[in-house]
Amino acid sequence: MSLTDTGANASVSVDKGAFRSGPAGLSLFGRRLWARLSAVLLGLSFPAALLALWWVGAARGWLPPQILPSPALVWQTFTELWADGSLTEHTAVSIRRVAVGFAAGAWLGLVFGALCGLFPGFRAYAYPPVQAIARVNVLAWMPLLALFVGIDEPLKYVVIAWSASIPVIIGTVRGIAETPERLNELGEVFGFRPQDRLRLIVLPSALPSIFTGLREGLANAWQTLVLAELFASFEGLGYLMTWGRQLFQLDLVLISMVVVSLLGLSLDTVLKWLERRAQPWNAGGRNG
């Protein structure tokens, strides 16, 4: 390889590095900020394209207004619902149901999953039924559950907790049971007591799987909430969707869908933040 070729290759590599780290002359903080801003803009590009397509389609009448209301109409309906407080009331009801149901389901999932993960005998006895139940959507159980708890608030809490607990159980069992054997052997070499082994080896190894289960459980909780409120409710975002569909006011349906999506995304972001803070040994946790 000639000196000229070497210089050309070096120039190319420098240019690629500059492209990855953002505009030249930025500090480390500036490069991180640039990377995050680029990621945000890239994530917003697709929703922005959909919004533009929706705007053009409504303006040109590609579909009837009853099927595709204009963004202006949806915004007007949103401001009216916000002004009279009805959107806030429905949202507060849905958040309360998700909070109670998810908290109960997460607690149940963590406790049951920890018992299954730590005690193989208990796992062999109790875990197969959970795996079987997980194959059946919780909505299929709603008619049966309604016979025992009725169709009021307890039914919604039960089905949300049920759907949220399944991925938490599976994630917790998988995280604890799949702790690398070499780490357990290392704990034996150092003479760890059971509580030390649990705190220093098992829990750190299982945290990623546990948080994955929690995030999936939270997503399940929101999906089940909407369907439960469609089934039997007179308040909440799911009820607002049903009311809009019955009146053929798709603007109400779209507003409810957007609010549910934003709430779910916000809570998932909170769980991501907690996951990073709970794992300070991760480079992502230190940088986050």
Coordinates of N, CA and C in Angstrom, one line a residue, residues 16 24-25 27 30 33 36 45 51 62 67 86 111 116 118 132 175 178 195 197 201-202 208 238 255 267:
K16 N -15.7 9.5 8.5 CA -16.8 8.6 9.1 C -16.9 8.9 10.6
A24 N -18.5 18.9 13.5 CA -17.1 19.0 14.1 C -17.1 20.2 15.1
G25 N -16.3 20.0 16.0 CA -16.1 21.1 17.0 C -17.0 20.9 18.2
S27 N -18.4 19.5 21.8 CA -17.8 18.8 23.0 C -18.5 17.5 23.1
G30 N -22.0 18.0 23.8 CA -22.7 18.4 22.5 C -22.9 17.2 21.6
L33 N -25.8 15.2 23.0 CA -27.0 16.0 22.8 C -27.4 15.8 21.3
R36 N -28.8 12.3 20.7 CA -30.2 12.2 21.2 C -31.2 12.9 20.4
S45 N -40.2 11.4 12.6 CA -40.3 11.6 11.1 C -41.5 10.7 10.6
L51 N -49.1 12.2 9.7 CA -50.0 13.4 9.9 C -50.1 14.2 8.6
W62 N -60.4 12.1 0.2 CA -60.2 10.8 -0.2 C -61.2 9.8 0.5
I67 N -65.6 9.0 8.3 CA -64.6 7.9 8.4 C -63.2 8.6 8.7
S86 N -64.1 17.0 30.6 CA -64.5 15.6 30.4 C -63.3 14.7 30.0
V111 N -43.7 -11.7 43.2 CA -43.6 -12.7 44.3 C -43.7 -14.1 43.8
C116 N -41.0 -19.2 42.1 CA -40.8 -20.3 41.1 C -39.3 -20.3 40.7
L118 N -36.6 -19.3 42.5 CA -35.7 -19.7 43.6 C -35.9 -21.2 44.0
A132 N -49.8 -22.4 30.8 CA -51.0 -22.8 30.1 C -52.0 -21.6 30.1
G175 N -35.4 -14.8 34.5 CA -34.2 -14.1 35.0 C -33.6 -14.8 36.1
E178 N -32.3 -18.6 35.1 CA -31.2 -18.6 34.2 C -30.0 -17.9 34.6
Q195 N -28.6 -15.1 51.5 CA -29.1 -13.8 51.3 C -28.1 -12.9 50.5
R197 N -26.0 -14.2 48.3 CA -26.0 -14.7 46.9 C -27.2 -14.1 46.2
I201 N -25.7 -11.7 43.4 CA -25.6 -12.5 42.2 C -26.9 -12.7 41.5
V202 N -27.9 -13.2 42.2 CA -29.2 -13.5 41.5 C -29.9 -12.3 41.0
P208 N -32.5 -7.4 34.2 CA -32.9 -7.1 32.8 C -34.2 -7.9 32.4
G238 N -61.6 4.0 27.2 CA -62.2 3.0 26.4 C -63.7 3.3 26.2
I255 N -58.9 10.8 19.4 CA -58.4 11.5 20.5 C -58.1 10.5 21.6
L267 N -45.2 6.2 30.4 CA -45.0 5.3 31.5 C -43.9 4.3 31.2

